[in-house]
XYZ file of C-alpha atoms in Angstrom:
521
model
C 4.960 -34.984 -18.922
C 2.210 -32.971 -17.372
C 4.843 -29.861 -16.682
C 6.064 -29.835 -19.592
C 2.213 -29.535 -21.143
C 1.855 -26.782 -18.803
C 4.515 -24.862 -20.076
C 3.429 -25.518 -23.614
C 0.201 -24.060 -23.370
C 1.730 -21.055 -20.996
C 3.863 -20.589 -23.886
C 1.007 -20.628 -26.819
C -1.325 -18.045 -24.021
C 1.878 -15.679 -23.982
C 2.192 -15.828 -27.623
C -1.394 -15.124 -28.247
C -0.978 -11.952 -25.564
C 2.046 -10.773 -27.548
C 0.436 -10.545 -30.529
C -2.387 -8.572 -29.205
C 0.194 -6.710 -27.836
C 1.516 -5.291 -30.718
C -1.803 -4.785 -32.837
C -3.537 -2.737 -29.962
C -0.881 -0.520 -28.647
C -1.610 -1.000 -24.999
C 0.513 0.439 -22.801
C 1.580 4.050 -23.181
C 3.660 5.602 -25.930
C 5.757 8.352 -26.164
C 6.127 10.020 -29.571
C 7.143 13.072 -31.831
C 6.395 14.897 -34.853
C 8.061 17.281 -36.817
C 5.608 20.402 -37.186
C 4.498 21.260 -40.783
C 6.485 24.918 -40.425
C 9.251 23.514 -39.488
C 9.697 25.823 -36.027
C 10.234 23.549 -33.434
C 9.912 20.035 -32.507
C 6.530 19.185 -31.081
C 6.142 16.647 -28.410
C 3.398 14.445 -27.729
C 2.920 12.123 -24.862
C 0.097 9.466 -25.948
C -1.511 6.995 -23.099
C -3.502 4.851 -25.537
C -5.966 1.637 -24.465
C -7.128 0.700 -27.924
C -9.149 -2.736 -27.171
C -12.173 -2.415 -24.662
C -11.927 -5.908 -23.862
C -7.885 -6.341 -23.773
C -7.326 -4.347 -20.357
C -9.416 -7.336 -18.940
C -6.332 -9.272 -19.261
C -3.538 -5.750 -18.841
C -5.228 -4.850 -15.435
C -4.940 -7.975 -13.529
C -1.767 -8.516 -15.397
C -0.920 -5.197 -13.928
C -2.306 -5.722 -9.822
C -0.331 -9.345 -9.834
C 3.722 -8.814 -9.489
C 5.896 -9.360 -7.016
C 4.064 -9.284 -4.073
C 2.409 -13.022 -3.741
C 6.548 -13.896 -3.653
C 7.310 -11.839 -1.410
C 4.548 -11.074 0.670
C 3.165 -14.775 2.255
C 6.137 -14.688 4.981
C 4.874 -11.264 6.614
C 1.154 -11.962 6.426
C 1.643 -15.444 7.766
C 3.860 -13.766 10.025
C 1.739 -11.262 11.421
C -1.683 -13.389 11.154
C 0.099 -15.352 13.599
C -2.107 -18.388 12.110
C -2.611 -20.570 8.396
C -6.411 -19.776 8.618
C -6.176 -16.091 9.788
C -3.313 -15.232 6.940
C -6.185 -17.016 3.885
C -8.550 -14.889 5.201
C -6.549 -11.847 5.402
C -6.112 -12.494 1.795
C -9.285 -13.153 0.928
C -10.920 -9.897 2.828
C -7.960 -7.931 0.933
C -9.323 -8.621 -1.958
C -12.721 -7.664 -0.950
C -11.577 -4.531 0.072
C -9.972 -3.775 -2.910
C -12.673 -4.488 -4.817
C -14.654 -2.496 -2.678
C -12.212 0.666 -3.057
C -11.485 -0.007 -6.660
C -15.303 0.623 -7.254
C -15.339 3.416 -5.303
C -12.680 4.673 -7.877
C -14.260 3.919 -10.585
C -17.549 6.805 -10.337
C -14.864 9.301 -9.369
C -12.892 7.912 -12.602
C -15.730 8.808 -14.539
C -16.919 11.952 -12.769
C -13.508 13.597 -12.733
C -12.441 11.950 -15.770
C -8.785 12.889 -15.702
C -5.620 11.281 -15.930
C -3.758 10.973 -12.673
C -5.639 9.151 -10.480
C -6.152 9.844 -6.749
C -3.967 12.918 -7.235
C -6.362 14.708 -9.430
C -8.998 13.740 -7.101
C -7.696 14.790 -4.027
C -6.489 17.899 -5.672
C -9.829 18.779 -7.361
C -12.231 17.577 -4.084
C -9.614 19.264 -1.519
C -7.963 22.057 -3.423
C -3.974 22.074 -4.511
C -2.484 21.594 -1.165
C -3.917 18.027 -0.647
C -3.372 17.105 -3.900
C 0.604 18.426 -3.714
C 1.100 16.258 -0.800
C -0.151 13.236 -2.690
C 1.624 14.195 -5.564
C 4.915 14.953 -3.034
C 4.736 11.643 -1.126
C 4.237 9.557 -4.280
C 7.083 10.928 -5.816
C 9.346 11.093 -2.921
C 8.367 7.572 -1.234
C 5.326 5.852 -3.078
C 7.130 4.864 -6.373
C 10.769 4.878 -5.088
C 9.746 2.727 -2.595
C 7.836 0.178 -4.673
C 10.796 -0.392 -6.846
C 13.018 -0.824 -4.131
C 10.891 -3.469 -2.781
C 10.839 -5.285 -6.367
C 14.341 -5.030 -7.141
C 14.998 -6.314 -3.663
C 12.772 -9.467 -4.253
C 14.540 -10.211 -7.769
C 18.151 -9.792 -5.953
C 16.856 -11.771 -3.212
C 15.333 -14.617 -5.734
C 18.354 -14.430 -8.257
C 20.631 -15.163 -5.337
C 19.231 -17.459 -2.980
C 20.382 -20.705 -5.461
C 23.755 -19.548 -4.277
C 23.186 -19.455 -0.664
C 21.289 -22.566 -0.142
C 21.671 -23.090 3.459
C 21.801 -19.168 4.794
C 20.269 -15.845 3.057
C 21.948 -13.880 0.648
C 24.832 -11.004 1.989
C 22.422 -7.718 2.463
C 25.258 -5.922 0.664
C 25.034 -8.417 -2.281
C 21.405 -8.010 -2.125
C 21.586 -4.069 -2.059
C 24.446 -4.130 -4.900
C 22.535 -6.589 -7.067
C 19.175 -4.808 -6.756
C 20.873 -0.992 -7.732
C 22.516 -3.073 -10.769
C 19.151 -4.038 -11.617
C 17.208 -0.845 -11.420
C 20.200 1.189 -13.599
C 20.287 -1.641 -16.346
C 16.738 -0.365 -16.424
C 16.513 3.066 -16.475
C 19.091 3.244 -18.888
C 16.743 1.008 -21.232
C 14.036 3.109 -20.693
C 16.175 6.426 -21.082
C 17.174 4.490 -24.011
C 13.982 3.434 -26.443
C 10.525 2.947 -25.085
C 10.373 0.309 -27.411
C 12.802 -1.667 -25.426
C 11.196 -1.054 -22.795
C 8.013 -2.706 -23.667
C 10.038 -5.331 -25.311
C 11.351 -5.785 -22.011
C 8.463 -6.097 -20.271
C 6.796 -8.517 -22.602
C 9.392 -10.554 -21.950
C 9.176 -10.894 -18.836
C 5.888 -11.507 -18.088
C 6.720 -14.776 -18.969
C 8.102 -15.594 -15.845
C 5.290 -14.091 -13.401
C 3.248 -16.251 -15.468
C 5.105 -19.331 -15.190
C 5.787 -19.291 -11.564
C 2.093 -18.791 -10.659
C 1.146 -21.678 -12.866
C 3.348 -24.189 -11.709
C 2.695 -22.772 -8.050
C -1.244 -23.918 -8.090
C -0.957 -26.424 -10.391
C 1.353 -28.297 -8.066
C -0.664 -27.082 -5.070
C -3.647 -29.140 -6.123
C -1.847 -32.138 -7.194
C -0.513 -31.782 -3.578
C -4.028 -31.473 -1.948
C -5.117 -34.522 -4.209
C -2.410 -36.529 -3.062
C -3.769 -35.841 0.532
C -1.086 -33.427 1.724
C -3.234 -30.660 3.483
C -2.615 -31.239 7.170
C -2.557 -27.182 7.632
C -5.496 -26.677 5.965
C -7.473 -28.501 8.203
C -9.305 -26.201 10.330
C -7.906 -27.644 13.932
C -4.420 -26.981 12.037
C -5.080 -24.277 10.081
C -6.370 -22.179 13.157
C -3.807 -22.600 15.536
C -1.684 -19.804 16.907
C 1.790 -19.855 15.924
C 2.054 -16.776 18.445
C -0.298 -15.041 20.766
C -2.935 -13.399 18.059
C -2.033 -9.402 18.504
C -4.797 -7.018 16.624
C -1.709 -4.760 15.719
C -0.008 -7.413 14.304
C -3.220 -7.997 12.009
C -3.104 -4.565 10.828
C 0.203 -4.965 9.763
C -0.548 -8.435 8.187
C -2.830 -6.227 5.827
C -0.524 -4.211 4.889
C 1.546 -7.145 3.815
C -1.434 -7.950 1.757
C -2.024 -4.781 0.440
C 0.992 -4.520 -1.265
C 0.484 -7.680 -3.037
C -2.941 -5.957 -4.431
C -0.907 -2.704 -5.403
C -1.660 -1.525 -9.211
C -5.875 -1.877 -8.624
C -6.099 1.854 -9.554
C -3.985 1.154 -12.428
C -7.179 2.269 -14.683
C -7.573 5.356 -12.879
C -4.224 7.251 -14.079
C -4.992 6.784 -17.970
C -8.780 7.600 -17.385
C -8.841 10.289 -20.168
C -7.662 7.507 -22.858
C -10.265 5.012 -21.949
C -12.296 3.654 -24.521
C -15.897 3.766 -22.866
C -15.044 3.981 -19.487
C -18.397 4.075 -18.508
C -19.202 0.368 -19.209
C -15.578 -1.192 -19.008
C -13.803 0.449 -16.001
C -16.226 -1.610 -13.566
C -16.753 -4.668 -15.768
C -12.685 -4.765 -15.256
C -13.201 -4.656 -11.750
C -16.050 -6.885 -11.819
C -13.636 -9.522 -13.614
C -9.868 -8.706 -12.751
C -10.504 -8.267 -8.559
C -11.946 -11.998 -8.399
C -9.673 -13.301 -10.821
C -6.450 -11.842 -8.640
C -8.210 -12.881 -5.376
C -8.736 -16.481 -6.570
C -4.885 -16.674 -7.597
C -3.589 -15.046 -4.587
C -5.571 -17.391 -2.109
C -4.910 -20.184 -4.153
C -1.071 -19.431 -4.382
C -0.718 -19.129 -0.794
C -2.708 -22.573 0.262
C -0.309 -23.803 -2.285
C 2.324 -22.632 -0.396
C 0.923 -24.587 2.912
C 0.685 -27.451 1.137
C 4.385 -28.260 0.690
C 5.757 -26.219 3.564
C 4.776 -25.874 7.216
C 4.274 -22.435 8.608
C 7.601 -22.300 10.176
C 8.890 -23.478 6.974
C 7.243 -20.501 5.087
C 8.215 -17.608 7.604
C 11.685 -18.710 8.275
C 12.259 -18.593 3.951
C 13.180 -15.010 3.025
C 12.373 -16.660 -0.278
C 9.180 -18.630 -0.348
C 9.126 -19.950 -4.114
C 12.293 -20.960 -3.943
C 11.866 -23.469 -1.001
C 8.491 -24.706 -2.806
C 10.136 -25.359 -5.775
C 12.945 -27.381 -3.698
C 10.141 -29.110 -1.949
C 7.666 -30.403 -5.337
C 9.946 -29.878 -8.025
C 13.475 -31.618 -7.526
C 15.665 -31.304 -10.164
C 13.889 -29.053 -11.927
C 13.978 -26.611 -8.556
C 15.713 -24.286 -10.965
C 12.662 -22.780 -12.662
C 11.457 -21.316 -9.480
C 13.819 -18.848 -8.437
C 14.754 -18.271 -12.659
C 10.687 -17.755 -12.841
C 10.528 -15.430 -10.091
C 13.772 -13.461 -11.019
C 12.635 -12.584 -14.853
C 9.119 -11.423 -13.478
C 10.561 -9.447 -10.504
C 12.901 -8.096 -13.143
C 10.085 -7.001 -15.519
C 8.328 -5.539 -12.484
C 11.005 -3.093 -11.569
C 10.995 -1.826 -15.465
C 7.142 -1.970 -15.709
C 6.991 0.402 -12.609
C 9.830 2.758 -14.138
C 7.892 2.960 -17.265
C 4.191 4.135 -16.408
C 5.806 6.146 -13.532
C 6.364 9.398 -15.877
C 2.434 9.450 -16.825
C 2.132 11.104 -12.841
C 4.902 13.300 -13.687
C 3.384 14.604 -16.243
C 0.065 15.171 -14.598
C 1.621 16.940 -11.818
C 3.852 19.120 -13.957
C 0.430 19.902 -16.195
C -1.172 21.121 -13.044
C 2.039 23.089 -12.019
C 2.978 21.046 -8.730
C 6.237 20.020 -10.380
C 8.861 21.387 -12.237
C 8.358 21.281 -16.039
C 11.619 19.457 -16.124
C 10.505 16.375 -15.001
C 7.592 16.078 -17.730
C 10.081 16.900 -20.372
C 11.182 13.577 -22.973
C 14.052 13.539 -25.112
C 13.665 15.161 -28.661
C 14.837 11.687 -30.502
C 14.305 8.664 -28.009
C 10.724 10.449 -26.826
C 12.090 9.045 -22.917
C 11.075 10.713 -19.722
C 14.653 10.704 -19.171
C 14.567 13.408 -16.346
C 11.453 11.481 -14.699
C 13.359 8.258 -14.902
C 16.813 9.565 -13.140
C 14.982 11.291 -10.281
C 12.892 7.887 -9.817
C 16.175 5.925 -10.128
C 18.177 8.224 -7.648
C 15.609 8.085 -5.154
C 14.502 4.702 -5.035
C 18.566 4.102 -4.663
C 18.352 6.104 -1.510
C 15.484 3.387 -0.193
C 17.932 0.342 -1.078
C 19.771 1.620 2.084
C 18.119 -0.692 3.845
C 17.540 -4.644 3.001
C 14.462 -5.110 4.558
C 11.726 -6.077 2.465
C 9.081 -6.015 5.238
C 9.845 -2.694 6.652
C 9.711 -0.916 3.359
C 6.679 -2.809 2.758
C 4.992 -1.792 5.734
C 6.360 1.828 5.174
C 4.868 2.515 1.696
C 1.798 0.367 3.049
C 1.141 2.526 5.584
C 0.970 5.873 3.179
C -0.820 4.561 0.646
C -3.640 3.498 2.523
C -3.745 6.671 3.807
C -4.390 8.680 0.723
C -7.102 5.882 -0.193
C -8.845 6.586 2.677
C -8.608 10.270 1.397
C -9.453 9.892 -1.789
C -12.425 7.672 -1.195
C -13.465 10.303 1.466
C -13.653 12.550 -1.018
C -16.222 10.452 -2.970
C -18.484 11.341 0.051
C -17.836 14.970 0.322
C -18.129 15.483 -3.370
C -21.754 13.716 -3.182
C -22.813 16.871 -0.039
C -20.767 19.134 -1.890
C -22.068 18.477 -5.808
C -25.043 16.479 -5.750
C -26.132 17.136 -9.201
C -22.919 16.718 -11.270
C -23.294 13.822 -13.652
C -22.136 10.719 -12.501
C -22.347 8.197 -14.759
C -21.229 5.211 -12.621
C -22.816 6.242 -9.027
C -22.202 3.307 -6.410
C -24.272 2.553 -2.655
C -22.934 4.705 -0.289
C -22.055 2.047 2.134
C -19.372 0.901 -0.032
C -17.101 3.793 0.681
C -18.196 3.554 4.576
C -16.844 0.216 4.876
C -13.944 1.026 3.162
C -13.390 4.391 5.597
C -14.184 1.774 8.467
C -11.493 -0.390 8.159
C -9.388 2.180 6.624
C -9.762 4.115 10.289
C -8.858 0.366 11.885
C -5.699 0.126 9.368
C -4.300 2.986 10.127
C -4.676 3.074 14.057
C -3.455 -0.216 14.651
C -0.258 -0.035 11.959
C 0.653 3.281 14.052
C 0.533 1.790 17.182
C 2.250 -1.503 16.090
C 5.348 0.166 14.293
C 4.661 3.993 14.996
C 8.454 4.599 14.119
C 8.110 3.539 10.554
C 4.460 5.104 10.276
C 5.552 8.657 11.618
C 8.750 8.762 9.284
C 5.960 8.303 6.655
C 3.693 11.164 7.975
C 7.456 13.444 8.481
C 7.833 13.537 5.278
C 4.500 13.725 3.941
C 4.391 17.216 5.832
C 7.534 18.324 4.585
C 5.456 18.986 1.550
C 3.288 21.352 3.167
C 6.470 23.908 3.290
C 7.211 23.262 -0.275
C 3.842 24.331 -1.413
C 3.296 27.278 0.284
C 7.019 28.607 -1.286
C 6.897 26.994 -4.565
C 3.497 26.736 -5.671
C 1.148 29.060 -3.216
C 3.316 31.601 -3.171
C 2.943 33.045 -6.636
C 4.609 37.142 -6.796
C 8.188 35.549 -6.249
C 11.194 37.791 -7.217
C 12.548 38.054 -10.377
C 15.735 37.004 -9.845
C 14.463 33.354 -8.393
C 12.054 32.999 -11.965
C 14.877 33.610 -13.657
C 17.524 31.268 -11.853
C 14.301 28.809 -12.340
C 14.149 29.070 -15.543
C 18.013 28.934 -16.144
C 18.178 25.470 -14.471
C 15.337 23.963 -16.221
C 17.087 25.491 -19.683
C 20.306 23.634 -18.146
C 18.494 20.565 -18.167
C 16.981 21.072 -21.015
C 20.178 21.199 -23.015
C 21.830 18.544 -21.002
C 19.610 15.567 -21.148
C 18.337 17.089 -24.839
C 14.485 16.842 -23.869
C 11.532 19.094 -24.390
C 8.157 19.840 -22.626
C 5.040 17.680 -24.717
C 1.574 18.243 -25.546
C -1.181 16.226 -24.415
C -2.900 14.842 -27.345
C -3.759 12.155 -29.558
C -2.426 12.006 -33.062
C -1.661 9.074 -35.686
C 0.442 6.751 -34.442
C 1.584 4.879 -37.007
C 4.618 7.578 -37.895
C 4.967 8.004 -33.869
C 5.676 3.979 -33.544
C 8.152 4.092 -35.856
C 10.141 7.598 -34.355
C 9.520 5.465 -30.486
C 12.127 3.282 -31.283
């Protein structure tokens, strides 16, 4: 009886965040407009946040995804002990609360869309802010998805495989089925995309709920023997400061989306006063579920339980739920699932920013003259992040993407600092303590040494191709007088394009959108 109350009222909160949904227009847009002459077809790309109080509930909704399923195994793994891996947790959430502030006055003192890119790029000129641009596109996003699609093949699956893991190659095949379904839908109609997405948010929702609900009922019923600090504290392994590093990582990808805010800055409604009363509210709020989650977890399964699950849900579910095991992995699946499309669909917004700022090709920015779809965007994501489903392993990828991100964080919040010497009287209406973005640059320096030492394979492939940007920009972008004859075989392929995927370059700007929602679908 008490589940099935739970999933009532999860049910009437969904509703209720549907509904707002569709009456503020969260989310971004694509739309067009026929010109009053008549000349051409005018494209504009819309990134709307129409409720100052809604993206209270968008940006957590947007930080917590597939990571607390996926992640628990390789920061339990790596903390080497119960205790160790709930406070790596809870000090990731400090930390991101700590950078996400530190984002939020240069938010508001660059106030552009893009995020860290137009940071970087405006603090340390056009080559830093290529190679951020370069390794987002080439292994930040791609990457991400992978990771996703790999969690929903590995959660759709594991019912079938009870007693081993999942084939890799049915995990690889099943995840690259997954992320074309997608970008076809979102090549398709944006507004099945967000359809989509509502959805299946559902299911994140759902599994997180029943996850702590049944974690306290188990700590009620007296079932926290590893929580216990002679218990919780005791090494599983020899504790390794490496290892640590990495278990952050782990972490850290969990936390991904808390600069979320930061890429639709310029279609903020009073940024000033919300941006850090969202990160005031939404960091917490994620920390709390995350730690919670987890001692949920260790309440139902022993540590060895945990690590040796490639799917942790799934064995809690077959642990406190019985017969009704089923929601679990069906739970985890449809939220995994709406993960992969939600990262397909705001990916395009940094495409656009890039191509605005001529670091990528115009092509990419372009949307479809009916559909108003990135569709260009969308393939190049979709091919790429097909090349990362080479490999299977969650963790590695994890630790890979982990590893890059963190360092353009450290960049970017560097940047804070050398913007403060540089331009100490440009108006800055949110202005934070300087010893916020010291700590952060403090154990950003410890992150980063200790992951490179600990797997400095994975962390140099990162850095390799990072640099192989550096090439690219001084022949593509820094190198302006180039011959004709290259403009013009430019300019042919991007006409090519043009023709064969039926899309056209937009126009920043904000128009009625009442006629745009209507042309969307």
């Amino acid at each position: 009886m008490i589940l099935y109350r739970c999933l009532f009222v999860l049910v009437q909160l969904f509703h209720i965040f549907f509904i707002f949904h569709e009456d503020k227009g969260i989310g971004f847009l694509f739309c067009a407009k026929i010109n009053n002459g008549g000349k051409g077809l005018r494209k504009v790309l819309h990134a709307s946040v129409n409720s100052s109080c809604l993206f209270f509930v968008i940006f957590p909704g947007n930080i917590i995804g597939s990571g607390i399923f996926v992640s628990p195994k390789g920061v339990l793994e790596n903390s080497s002990s119960v205790g160790l891996a709930l406070i790596v947790w809870t000090l990731t959430g400090v930390i991101t609360a700590i950078s996400a502030l530190c984002y939020a006055e240069l938010g508001v003192t660059i106030p552009k869309s893009g995020g860290d890119y137009s940071y970087v790029k405006d603090i340390f000129g056009g080559l830093a802010g290529f190679l951020r641009l370069w390794i987002a596109v080439l292994v930040i996003y791609p990457t991400n998805q992978a990771v996703i699609a790999l969690t929903f093949a590995n959660y759709a699956l594991q019912p079938l495989f009870p007693s081993c893991f999942p084939p890799e190659r049915a995990l690889g095949l099943l995840a690259a089925v997954c992320l074309l379904l997608l970008t076809w839908i979102n090549c398709f109609s944006v507004r099945w995309a967000t359809r989509v997405q509502d959805v299946f948010t559902t299911g994140k929702l759902l599994a997180l709920f029943l996850i702590i609900i049944m974690g306290i009922v188990q700590i009620c019923q007296g079932n926290f023997y590893w929580l216990e600090p002679e218990h919780a504290f005791h090494p599983l392994q020899p504790y390794d400061v490496g290892r640590i590093a990495l278990a952050f990582l782990q972490g850290s990808f969990a936390y991904a989306g808390w600069n979320f805010l930061n890429y639709v800055t310029e279609e903020l409604i009073d940024p000033y006063r919300n941006l850090p009363r969202a990160i005031f509210i939404s960091v917490p709020l994620v920390t709390f579920v995350y730690v919670f989650a987890n001692i949920a977890y260790i309440t139902a399964m022993s540590p060895q339980e945990l690590i040796a699950s490639n799917a942790v849900a799934v064995t809690f579910g077959e642990k406190l739920l019985g017969v009704m095991s089923w929601i679990m992995p069906i739970s985890v699946a449809l939220s995994t699932f709406g993960g992969v499309n939600g990262s397909l669909f705001t990916s395009s917004r940094l495409f656009f920013a890039g191509a605005r700022e001529g670091h990528l090709p115009r092509l990419l920015a372009m949307i479809h003259v009916n559909r108003c779809t990135p569709i260009p965007a969308l393939l190049f994501t979709c091919i790429s992040t097909l090349l990362m489903l080479c490999t299977s392993d969650i963790y590695t990828l994890i630790n890979y993407v982990g590893f890059i991100n963190y360092l353009f964080y450290g960049v970017t919040v560097a940047g804070q600092i050398v913007l403060r010497i540089k331009e100490p009287d440009i108006h800055r209406p949110i202005k934070v303590s300087l010893a916020w973005p010291v700590i952060f640059l403090i154990f950003w320096a410890f992150l980063l040494i200790f992951s490179l030492y600990s797997e400095p394979v994975v962390c140099c492939i990162g850095l390799a191709i990072m640099l192989s940007g550096v090439p690219v920009y001084l022949f593509g972008i820094y190198w302006e007088n180039k011959p004709e004859n290259f403009n013009s075989f430019v300019a042919k392929l991007t006409h090519l394009g043009q023709k064969l995927f039926m899309v056209v370059y937009p126009t920043e700007g904000s128009e009625d959108g009442n006629e745009d929602k209507d042309e969307a679908g």
